[in-house]
Short mmCIF file of C-alpha atoms in Angstrom, two decimals:
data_model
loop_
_atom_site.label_atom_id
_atom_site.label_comp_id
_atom_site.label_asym_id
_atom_site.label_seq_id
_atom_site.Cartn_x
_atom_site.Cartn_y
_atom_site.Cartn_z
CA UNK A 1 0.00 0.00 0.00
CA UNK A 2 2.97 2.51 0.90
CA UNK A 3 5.25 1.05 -1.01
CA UNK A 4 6.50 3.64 -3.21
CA UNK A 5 6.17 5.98 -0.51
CA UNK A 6 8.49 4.29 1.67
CA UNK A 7 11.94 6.08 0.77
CA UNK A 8 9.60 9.52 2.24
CA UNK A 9 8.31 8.09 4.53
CA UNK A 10 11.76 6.53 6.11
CA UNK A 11 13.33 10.04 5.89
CA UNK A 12 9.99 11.65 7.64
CA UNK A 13 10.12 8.48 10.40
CA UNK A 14 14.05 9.80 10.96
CA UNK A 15 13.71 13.49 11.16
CA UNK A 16 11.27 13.04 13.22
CA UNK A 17 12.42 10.66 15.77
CA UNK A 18 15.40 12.66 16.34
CA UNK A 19 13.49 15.97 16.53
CA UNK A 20 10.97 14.02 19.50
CA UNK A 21 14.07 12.65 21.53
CA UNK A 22 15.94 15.59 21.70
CA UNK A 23 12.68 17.29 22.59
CA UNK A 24 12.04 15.48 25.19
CA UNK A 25 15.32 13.89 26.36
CA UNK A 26 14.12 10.62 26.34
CA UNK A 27 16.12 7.57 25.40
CA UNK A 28 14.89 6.48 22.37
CA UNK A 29 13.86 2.60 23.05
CA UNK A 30 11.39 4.73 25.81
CA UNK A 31 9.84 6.54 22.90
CA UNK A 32 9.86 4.01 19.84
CA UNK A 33 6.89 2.20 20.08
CA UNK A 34 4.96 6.04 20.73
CA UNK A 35 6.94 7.80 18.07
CA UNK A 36 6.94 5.45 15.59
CA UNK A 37 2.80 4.75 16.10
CA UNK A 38 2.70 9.11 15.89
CA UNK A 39 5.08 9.20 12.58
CA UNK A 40 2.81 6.72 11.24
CA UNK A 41 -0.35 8.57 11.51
CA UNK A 42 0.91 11.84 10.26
CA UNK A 43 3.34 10.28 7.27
CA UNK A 44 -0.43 8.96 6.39
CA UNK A 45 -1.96 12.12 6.72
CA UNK A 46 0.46 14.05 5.06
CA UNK A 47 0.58 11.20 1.95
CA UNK A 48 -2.58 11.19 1.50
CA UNK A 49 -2.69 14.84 1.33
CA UNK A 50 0.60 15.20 -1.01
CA UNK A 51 -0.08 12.10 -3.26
CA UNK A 52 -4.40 11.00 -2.92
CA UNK A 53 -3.58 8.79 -6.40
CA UNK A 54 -1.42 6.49 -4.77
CA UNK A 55 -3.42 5.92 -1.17
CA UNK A 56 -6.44 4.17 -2.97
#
């Protein structure tokens, strides 16, 4: 389903994984499972918005 999204996607799960620990200090294995579950939700948002075609 995301499959040609995924090289976006793995740069927007990065960025923002580093922007959330440094945020809030946390050690990232704390804040995986909640940052990766947030990511997913807005990279899905934000491809649906950017590419509708492809989310179908």
């Amino acid at each position: 389903k995301f499959g040609s999204l995924k090289p976006f996607q793995s740069y927007l799960l990065l960025q923002s994984n580093s922007f959330i620990s440094t945020l809030y200090c946390m050690p990232k294995r704390d804040m995986s499972q909640f940052v990766y579950q947030l990511n997913f939700e807005v990279a899905t948002k934000l491809c649906q918005h950017l590419v509708p075609s492809v989310i179908e």
